[in-house]
Amino acid sequence: MTYPLDATHDAQRQSWVESANAAGCDFPIQNLPFGRFRAAGSTDAFRIGVAIGDQVLDLRAAGLIDTNDMNALMAAMPAERRALRQKISDGLAKDKEGSAQQAAWAKALLPQAQAEYTVPCRVGDYTDFYTGIHHATTIGKLFRPDQPLMPNYKWVPIGYHGRASSIVVSGQSFKRPQGQTKAPDAAEPSFGPCRRLDYELELGFYIGPGNALGSAIGIDDAEAHLFGVGLFNDWSARDLQAWEYQPLGPFLAKNFASTVSPWIVTMEALAPFRAPFTRPEGDPQPLPYLDGEANRQQGQLDITLEVYLQTAKMRADGAAPARLTHGRVTEAAYWTAAQLVAHHTVNGCNLQPGDLLGSGTLSGPTPDAAGSLMELTLGGKQAIALPNGEQRTFLQDGDTLILRGWCEREGAVRIGFGEASGTVVG
Ligand code: CA
């Protein structure tokens, strides 16, 4: 299936929430991403909201839904989701200004500056993939100069089952993990704080309707089972990882924290920003269960991603965060979200509403588009210089890492993902 363009994508449409009409705003009326929020500092239950300009619209208070259960909302089929999006868009549109509905909905708005968030849905299961081919190649080179990419990479969307319990929402800090590490020249491992703490720039794909155990989701239906996309930082302890990852893959190096953005940008909102899926000349074509016409035509998401670092010193000096990474998903991802869903379920594995699929580190082909410090510093061998004279190989206590993303295209209104930020503490 494909997601059609409709009146909710009309570039001329503006909102009576004036901040949504500002140029460069992440949350114009064409976006309408979903999250869970409450008044900052309150102990209220989290409610389902949609970001509009610098406000959050409380969907239940606006009479649009009768639940606080995001997962129940995500289980709806695309036609139902599309109908809800149309209602929200119509009600927020400028031509509703002065109506009784506008007066009621205005009371259901909360400024984002006065809100706090939680993980946007209950994530039952989380799987991390490895779709960034430039990341896989660069990291592979550090370990295996003669064979950077494993022979299965161009045939199988590589992934592993991650841990959902330690996924946290943007704005939170986490403790530097401790663990076992072993220097290559040491006889035995030692125990202590991670010394090679890194980030991974990823997208998180959220599952909408699930599938029954024993049934597979075909590639042509896969997108109907996607609810939307958020930013995802898969914090990684490289020294723990190097010692523990063989033979079963990442474990404690990855499961101490992962940070998501508060907002899920829906597949409907992303409809104007799709791109063809292609394979480079000479690469194998996907096996039939990973190949479909809609996927070829527009399987890719044209999203620009950036990473910023603000050190404790920058914060103390009032200096802006420094940009580390700037790249595009279309240049980074070797597999599409639909292919990940088709592959994950081809053996009968059941996905459930709210499950999260990490894309893997989305590094572009050039060094300035590298999505981890491991790549930017050549495995910690070459420190990067920050604008204020500080240097980094890996993250230090007090460092805040911020992921940002947006979509921009001629004829469409730019939409953004907000941000996913997290701070390392000792
Ligand atoms: Ca990862």
PDB file of N, CA and C in Angstrom, residues 170-243:
ATOM      1  N   SER A 170      13.188  11.835  25.440  1.00  0.00           N
ATOM      2  CA  SER A 170      14.094  12.979  25.316  1.00  0.00           C
ATOM      3  C   SER A 170      14.062  13.867  26.562  1.00  0.00           C
ATOM      4  N   GLY A 171      15.241  14.415  26.917  1.00  0.00           N
ATOM      5  CA  GLY A 171      15.318  15.355  28.029  1.00  0.00           C
ATOM      6  C   GLY A 171      15.820  14.735  29.317  1.00  0.00           C
ATOM      7  N   GLN A 172      15.953  13.402  29.312  1.00  0.00           N
ATOM      8  CA  GLN A 172      16.395  12.739  30.542  1.00  0.00           C
ATOM      9  C   GLN A 172      17.894  12.486  30.512  1.00  0.00           C
ATOM     10  N   SER A 173      18.471  12.359  31.719  1.00  0.00           N
ATOM     11  CA  SER A 173      19.881  11.988  31.809  1.00  0.00           C
ATOM     12  C   SER A 173      19.974  10.514  32.201  1.00  0.00           C
ATOM     13  N   PHE A 174      21.131   9.917  31.982  1.00  0.00           N
ATOM     14  CA  PHE A 174      21.347   8.527  32.385  1.00  0.00           C
ATOM     15  C   PHE A 174      22.770   8.380  32.886  1.00  0.00           C
ATOM     16  N   LYS A 175      22.957   7.402  33.729  1.00  0.00           N
ATOM     17  CA  LYS A 175      24.240   7.176  34.369  1.00  0.00           C
ATOM     18  C   LYS A 175      25.191   6.440  33.434  1.00  0.00           C
ATOM     19  N   ARG A 176      26.410   6.895  33.403  1.00  0.00           N
ATOM     20  CA  ARG A 176      27.436   6.178  32.625  1.00  0.00           C
ATOM     21  C   ARG A 176      27.472   4.714  33.078  1.00  0.00           C
ATOM     22  N   PRO A 177      27.360   3.789  32.118  1.00  0.00           N
ATOM     23  CA  PRO A 177      27.313   2.385  32.541  1.00  0.00           C
ATOM     24  C   PRO A 177      28.667   1.879  33.048  1.00  0.00           C
ATOM     25  N   GLN A 178      28.612   0.901  33.909  1.00  0.00           N
ATOM     26  CA  GLN A 178      29.803   0.184  34.367  1.00  0.00           C
ATOM     27  C   GLN A 178      29.815  -1.177  33.699  1.00  0.00           C
ATOM     28  N   GLY A 179      30.945  -1.784  33.668  1.00  0.00           N
ATOM     29  CA  GLY A 179      30.970  -3.133  33.110  1.00  0.00           C
ATOM     30  C   GLY A 179      32.372  -3.677  32.946  1.00  0.00           C
ATOM     31  N   GLN A 180      32.420  -4.825  32.303  1.00  0.00           N
ATOM     32  CA  GLN A 180      33.700  -5.484  32.016  1.00  0.00           C
ATOM     33  C   GLN A 180      34.271  -4.959  30.711  1.00  0.00           C
ATOM     34  N   THR A 181      35.550  -4.674  30.737  1.00  0.00           N
ATOM     35  CA  THR A 181      36.244  -4.324  29.494  1.00  0.00           C
ATOM     36  C   THR A 181      37.592  -5.045  29.499  1.00  0.00           C
ATOM     37  N   LYS A 182      38.127  -5.213  28.315  1.00  0.00           N
ATOM     38  CA  LYS A 182      39.469  -5.804  28.263  1.00  0.00           C
ATOM     39  C   LYS A 182      40.281  -5.131  27.168  1.00  0.00           C
ATOM     40  N   ALA A 183      41.367  -4.491  27.567  1.00  0.00           N
ATOM     41  CA  ALA A 183      42.259  -3.880  26.578  1.00  0.00           C
ATOM     42  C   ALA A 183      42.923  -5.004  25.789  1.00  0.00           C
ATOM     43  N   PRO A 184      43.193  -4.772  24.481  1.00  0.00           N
ATOM     44  CA  PRO A 184      43.745  -5.849  23.636  1.00  0.00           C
ATOM     45  C   PRO A 184      45.027  -6.453  24.217  1.00  0.00           C
ATOM     46  N   ASP A 185      45.838  -5.629  24.898  1.00  0.00           N
ATOM     47  CA  ASP A 185      47.122  -6.151  25.402  1.00  0.00           C
ATOM     48  C   ASP A 185      47.038  -6.621  26.855  1.00  0.00           C
ATOM     49  N   ALA A 186      45.832  -6.551  27.460  1.00  0.00           N
ATOM     50  CA  ALA A 186      45.699  -6.985  28.855  1.00  0.00           C
ATOM     51  C   ALA A 186      45.449  -8.489  28.906  1.00  0.00           C
ATOM     52  N   ALA A 187      45.939  -9.124  29.969  1.00  0.00           N
ATOM     53  CA  ALA A 187      45.761 -10.574  30.115  1.00  0.00           C
ATOM     54  C   ALA A 187      44.341 -10.901  30.553  1.00  0.00           C
ATOM     55  N   GLU A 188      43.764 -10.011  31.364  1.00  0.00           N
ATOM     56  CA  GLU A 188      42.435 -10.277  31.915  1.00  0.00           C
ATOM     57  C   GLU A 188      41.567  -9.025  31.804  1.00  0.00           C
ATOM     58  N   PRO A 189      40.251  -9.211  31.848  1.00  0.00           N
ATOM     59  CA  PRO A 189      39.369  -8.032  31.829  1.00  0.00           C
ATOM     60  C   PRO A 189      39.411  -7.294  33.158  1.00  0.00           C
ATOM     61  N   SER A 190      38.971  -6.039  33.130  1.00  0.00           N
ATOM     62  CA  SER A 190      38.833  -5.284  34.375  1.00  0.00           C
ATOM     63  C   SER A 190      37.410  -4.747  34.442  1.00  0.00           C
ATOM     64  N   PHE A 191      37.013  -4.308  35.629  1.00  0.00           N
ATOM     65  CA  PHE A 191      35.661  -3.802  35.852  1.00  0.00           C
ATOM     66  C   PHE A 191      35.726  -2.316  36.183  1.00  0.00           C
ATOM     67  N   GLY A 192      34.811  -1.527  35.593  1.00  0.00           N
ATOM     68  CA  GLY A 192      34.798  -0.097  35.905  1.00  0.00           C
ATOM     69  C   GLY A 192      33.861   0.630  34.974  1.00  0.00           C
ATOM     70  N   PRO A 193      33.863   1.985  35.063  1.00  0.00           N
ATOM     71  CA  PRO A 193      32.979   2.756  34.197  1.00  0.00           C
ATOM     72  C   PRO A 193      33.398   2.664  32.734  1.00  0.00           C
ATOM     73  N   CYS A 194      32.413   2.678  31.855  1.00  0.00           N
ATOM     74  CA  CYS A 194      32.670   2.702  30.410  1.00  0.00           C
ATOM     75  C   CYS A 194      33.523   3.912  30.057  1.00  0.00           C
ATOM     76  N   ARG A 195      34.557   3.690  29.233  1.00  0.00           N
ATOM     77  CA  ARG A 195      35.454   4.778  28.810  1.00  0.00           C
ATOM     78  C   ARG A 195      35.222   5.160  27.351  1.00  0.00           C
ATOM     79  N   ARG A 196      34.450   4.396  26.654  1.00  0.00           N
ATOM     80  CA  ARG A 196      34.216   4.664  25.226  1.00  0.00           C
ATOM     81  C   ARG A 196      32.712   4.716  24.971  1.00  0.00           C
ATOM     82  N   LEU A 197      32.094   5.751  25.562  1.00  0.00           N
ATOM     83  CA  LEU A 197      30.640   5.902  25.454  1.00  0.00           C
ATOM     84  C   LEU A 197      30.299   6.677  24.178  1.00  0.00           C
ATOM     85  N   ASP A 198      29.367   6.152  23.422  1.00  0.00           N
ATOM     86  CA  ASP A 198      29.084   6.659  22.074  1.00  0.00           C
ATOM     87  C   ASP A 198      27.573   6.802  21.891  1.00  0.00           C
ATOM     88  N   TYR A 199      27.195   7.496  20.825  1.00  0.00           N
ATOM     89  CA  TYR A 199      25.787   7.586  20.439  1.00  0.00           C
ATOM     90  C   TYR A 199      25.614   6.859  19.103  1.00  0.00           C
ATOM     91  N   GLU A 200      24.370   6.567  18.738  1.00  0.00           N
ATOM     92  CA  GLU A 200      24.076   6.074  17.389  1.00  0.00           C
ATOM     93  C   GLU A 200      22.852   6.814  16.874  1.00  0.00           C
ATOM     94  N   LEU A 201      23.012   7.487  15.753  1.00  0.00           N
ATOM     95  CA  LEU A 201      21.941   8.254  15.113  1.00  0.00           C
ATOM     96  C   LEU A 201      21.035   7.291  14.353  1.00  0.00           C
ATOM     97  N   GLU A 202      19.807   7.120  14.851  1.00  0.00           N
ATOM     98  CA  GLU A 202      18.895   6.167  14.221  1.00  0.00           C
ATOM     99  C   GLU A 202      17.491   6.753  14.121  1.00  0.00           C
ATOM    100  N   LEU A 203      16.692   6.127  13.288  1.00  0.00           N
ATOM    101  CA  LEU A 203      15.249   6.351  13.306  1.00  0.00           C
ATOM    102  C   LEU A 203      14.602   5.180  14.033  1.00  0.00           C
ATOM    103  N   GLY A 204      13.491   5.455  14.707  1.00  0.00           N
ATOM    104  CA  GLY A 204      12.692   4.393  15.311  1.00  0.00           C
ATOM    105  C   GLY A 204      11.381   4.263  14.543  1.00  0.00           C
ATOM    106  N   PHE A 205      11.107   3.064  14.030  1.00  0.00           N
ATOM    107  CA  PHE A 205       9.839   2.809  13.327  1.00  0.00           C
ATOM    108  C   PHE A 205       8.872   2.153  14.309  1.00  0.00           C
ATOM    109  N   TYR A 206       7.712   2.793  14.515  1.00  0.00           N
ATOM    110  CA  TYR A 206       6.728   2.267  15.463  1.00  0.00           C
ATOM    111  C   TYR A 206       5.676   1.441  14.715  1.00  0.00           C
ATOM    112  N   ILE A 207       5.412   0.251  15.253  1.00  0.00           N
ATOM    113  CA  ILE A 207       4.424  -0.638  14.640  1.00  0.00           C
ATOM    114  C   ILE A 207       3.014  -0.183  15.006  1.00  0.00           C
ATOM    115  N   GLY A 208       2.124  -0.184  14.012  1.00  0.00           N
ATOM    116  CA  GLY A 208       0.701   0.066  14.231  1.00  0.00           C
ATOM    117  C   GLY A 208      -0.005  -1.270  14.451  1.00  0.00           C
ATOM    118  N   PRO A 209      -0.912  -1.662  13.543  1.00  0.00           N
ATOM    119  CA  PRO A 209      -1.566  -2.965  13.702  1.00  0.00           C
ATOM    120  C   PRO A 209      -0.536  -4.091  13.664  1.00  0.00           C
ATOM    121  N   GLY A 210      -0.693  -5.065  14.526  1.00  0.00           N
ATOM    122  CA  GLY A 210       0.254  -6.182  14.573  1.00  0.00           C
ATOM    123  C   GLY A 210      -0.179  -7.322  13.662  1.00  0.00           C
ATOM    124  N   ASN A 211       0.471  -8.473  13.827  1.00  0.00           N
ATOM    125  CA  ASN A 211       0.117  -9.678  13.074  1.00  0.00           C
ATOM    126  C   ASN A 211       0.061 -10.849  14.044  1.00  0.00           C
ATOM    127  N   ALA A 212      -0.747 -11.853  13.692  1.00  0.00           N
ATOM    128  CA  ALA A 212      -0.897 -13.022  14.559  1.00  0.00           C
ATOM    129  C   ALA A 212       0.347 -13.895  14.489  1.00  0.00           C
ATOM    130  N   LEU A 213       0.690 -14.503  15.606  1.00  0.00           N
ATOM    131  CA  LEU A 213       1.804 -15.441  15.641  1.00  0.00           C
ATOM    132  C   LEU A 213       1.592 -16.527  14.584  1.00  0.00           C
ATOM    133  N   GLY A 214       2.609 -16.761  13.791  1.00  0.00           N
ATOM    134  CA  GLY A 214       2.504 -17.781  12.747  1.00  0.00           C
ATOM    135  C   GLY A 214       2.148 -17.220  11.382  1.00  0.00           C
ATOM    136  N   SER A 215       1.746 -15.921  11.336  1.00  0.00           N
ATOM    137  CA  SER A 215       1.415 -15.303  10.045  1.00  0.00           C
ATOM    138  C   SER A 215       2.494 -14.281   9.687  1.00  0.00           C
ATOM    139  N   ALA A 216       2.770 -14.164   8.421  1.00  0.00           N
ATOM    140  CA  ALA A 216       3.778 -13.199   7.975  1.00  0.00           C
ATOM    141  C   ALA A 216       3.094 -11.964   7.390  1.00  0.00           C
ATOM    142  N   ILE A 217       3.763 -10.816   7.444  1.00  0.00           N
ATOM    143  CA  ILE A 217       3.265  -9.603   6.783  1.00  0.00           C
ATOM    144  C   ILE A 217       4.013  -9.481   5.456  1.00  0.00           C
ATOM    145  N   GLY A 218       3.286  -9.540   4.358  1.00  0.00           N
ATOM    146  CA  GLY A 218       3.917  -9.427   3.040  1.00  0.00           C
ATOM    147  C   GLY A 218       4.431  -8.015   2.806  1.00  0.00           C
ATOM    148  N   ILE A 219       5.421  -7.883   1.936  1.00  0.00           N
ATOM    149  CA  ILE A 219       6.047  -6.573   1.694  1.00  0.00           C
ATOM    150  C   ILE A 219       5.018  -5.537   1.231  1.00  0.00           C
ATOM    151  N   ASP A 220       4.025  -5.965   0.441  1.00  0.00           N
ATOM    152  CA  ASP A 220       3.048  -4.991  -0.074  1.00  0.00           C
ATOM    153  C   ASP A 220       2.096  -4.483   1.009  1.00  0.00           C
ATOM    154  N   ASP A 221       1.959  -5.240   2.110  1.00  0.00           N
ATOM    155  CA  ASP A 221       1.105  -4.805   3.221  1.00  0.00           C
ATOM    156  C   ASP A 221       1.897  -4.167   4.350  1.00  0.00           C
ATOM    157  N   ALA A 222       3.215  -4.222   4.255  1.00  0.00           N
ATOM    158  CA  ALA A 222       4.057  -3.889   5.420  1.00  0.00           C
ATOM    159  C   ALA A 222       3.813  -2.467   5.925  1.00  0.00           C
ATOM    160  N   GLU A 223       3.639  -1.516   5.008  1.00  0.00           N
ATOM    161  CA  GLU A 223       3.505  -0.124   5.454  1.00  0.00           C
ATOM    162  C   GLU A 223       2.217   0.118   6.233  1.00  0.00           C
ATOM    163  N   ALA A 224       1.192  -0.686   5.942  1.00  0.00           N
ATOM    164  CA  ALA A 224      -0.067  -0.548   6.686  1.00  0.00           C
ATOM    165  C   ALA A 224       0.140  -0.886   8.159  1.00  0.00           C
ATOM    166  N   HIS A 225       1.207  -1.642   8.447  1.00  0.00           N
ATOM    167  CA  HIS A 225       1.493  -2.045   9.826  1.00  0.00           C
ATOM    168  C   HIS A 225       2.469  -1.091  10.509  1.00  0.00           C
ATOM    169  N   LEU A 226       2.861  -0.030   9.821  1.00  0.00           N
ATOM    170  CA  LEU A 226       3.712   0.995  10.432  1.00  0.00           C
ATOM    171  C   LEU A 226       2.835   2.157  10.870  1.00  0.00           C
ATOM    172  N   PHE A 227       3.017   2.620  12.096  1.00  0.00           N
ATOM    173  CA  PHE A 227       2.257   3.777  12.573  1.00  0.00           C
ATOM    174  C   PHE A 227       3.004   5.070  12.268  1.00  0.00           C
ATOM    175  N   GLY A 228       4.295   5.089  12.529  1.00  0.00           N
ATOM    176  CA  GLY A 228       5.060   6.304  12.275  1.00  0.00           C
ATOM    177  C   GLY A 228       6.509   6.159  12.684  1.00  0.00           C
ATOM    178  N   VAL A 229       7.194   7.303  12.711  1.00  0.00           N
ATOM    179  CA  VAL A 229       8.646   7.331  12.838  1.00  0.00           C
ATOM    180  C   VAL A 229       9.055   8.381  13.862  1.00  0.00           C
ATOM    181  N   GLY A 230      10.034   8.055  14.689  1.00  0.00           N
ATOM    182  CA  GLY A 230      10.614   9.018  15.633  1.00  0.00           C
ATOM    183  C   GLY A 230      12.129   8.973  15.569  1.00  0.00           C
ATOM    184  N   LEU A 231      12.770   9.877  16.292  1.00  0.00           N
ATOM    185  CA  LEU A 231      14.227   9.869  16.391  1.00  0.00           C
ATOM    186  C   LEU A 231      14.630   8.884  17.484  1.00  0.00           C
ATOM    187  N   PHE A 232      15.775   8.246  17.291  1.00  0.00           N
ATOM    188  CA  PHE A 232      16.188   7.181  18.208  1.00  0.00           C
ATOM    189  C   PHE A 232      17.702   7.213  18.390  1.00  0.00           C
ATOM    190  N   ASN A 233      18.147   7.352  19.638  1.00  0.00           N
ATOM    191  CA  ASN A 233      19.583   7.310  19.932  1.00  0.00           C
ATOM    192  C   ASN A 233      19.890   6.037  20.705  1.00  0.00           C
ATOM    193  N   ASP A 234      20.616   5.149  20.059  1.00  0.00           N
ATOM    194  CA  ASP A 234      20.998   3.865  20.653  1.00  0.00           C
ATOM    195  C   ASP A 234      22.377   4.039  21.305  1.00  0.00           C
ATOM    196  N   TRP A 235      22.378   4.593  22.543  1.00  0.00           N
ATOM    197  CA  TRP A 235      23.645   4.802  23.269  1.00  0.00           C
ATOM    198  C   TRP A 235      24.427   3.499  23.318  1.00  0.00           C
ATOM    199  N   SER A 236      25.726   3.595  23.111  1.00  0.00           N
ATOM    200  CA  SER A 236      26.535   2.375  22.983  1.00  0.00           C
ATOM    201  C   SER A 236      27.841   2.494  23.760  1.00  0.00           C
ATOM    202  N   ALA A 237      28.134   1.480  24.567  1.00  0.00           N
ATOM    203  CA  ALA A 237      29.396   1.426  25.329  1.00  0.00           C
ATOM    204  C   ALA A 237      30.375   0.573  24.524  1.00  0.00           C
ATOM    205  N   ARG A 238      31.224   1.242  23.740  1.00  0.00           N
ATOM    206  CA  ARG A 238      32.047   0.517  22.759  1.00  0.00           C
ATOM    207  C   ARG A 238      33.046  -0.431  23.402  1.00  0.00           C
ATOM    208  N   ASP A 239      33.583  -0.048  24.582  1.00  0.00           N
ATOM    209  CA  ASP A 239      34.577  -0.932  25.215  1.00  0.00           C
ATOM    210  C   ASP A 239      33.908  -2.181  25.790  1.00  0.00           C
ATOM    211  N   LEU A 240      32.712  -2.012  26.356  1.00  0.00           N
ATOM    212  CA  LEU A 240      31.969  -3.194  26.822  1.00  0.00           C
ATOM    213  C   LEU A 240      31.608  -4.081  25.632  1.00  0.00           C
ATOM    214  N   GLN A 241      31.198  -3.405  24.538  1.00  0.00           N
ATOM    215  CA  GLN A 241      30.746  -4.112  23.339  1.00  0.00           C
ATOM    216  C   GLN A 241      31.861  -4.989  22.757  1.00  0.00           C
ATOM    217  N   ALA A 242      33.078  -4.411  22.685  1.00  0.00           N
ATOM    218  CA  ALA A 242      34.189  -5.132  22.051  1.00  0.00           C
ATOM    219  C   ALA A 242      34.502  -6.432  22.788  1.00  0.00           C
ATOM    220  N   TRP A 243      34.331  -6.430  24.093  1.00  0.00           N
ATOM    221  CA  TRP A 243      34.684  -7.606  24.904  1.00  0.00           C
ATOM    222  C   TRP A 243      33.554  -8.629  24.946  1.00  0.00           C
TER     223      TRP A 243
END
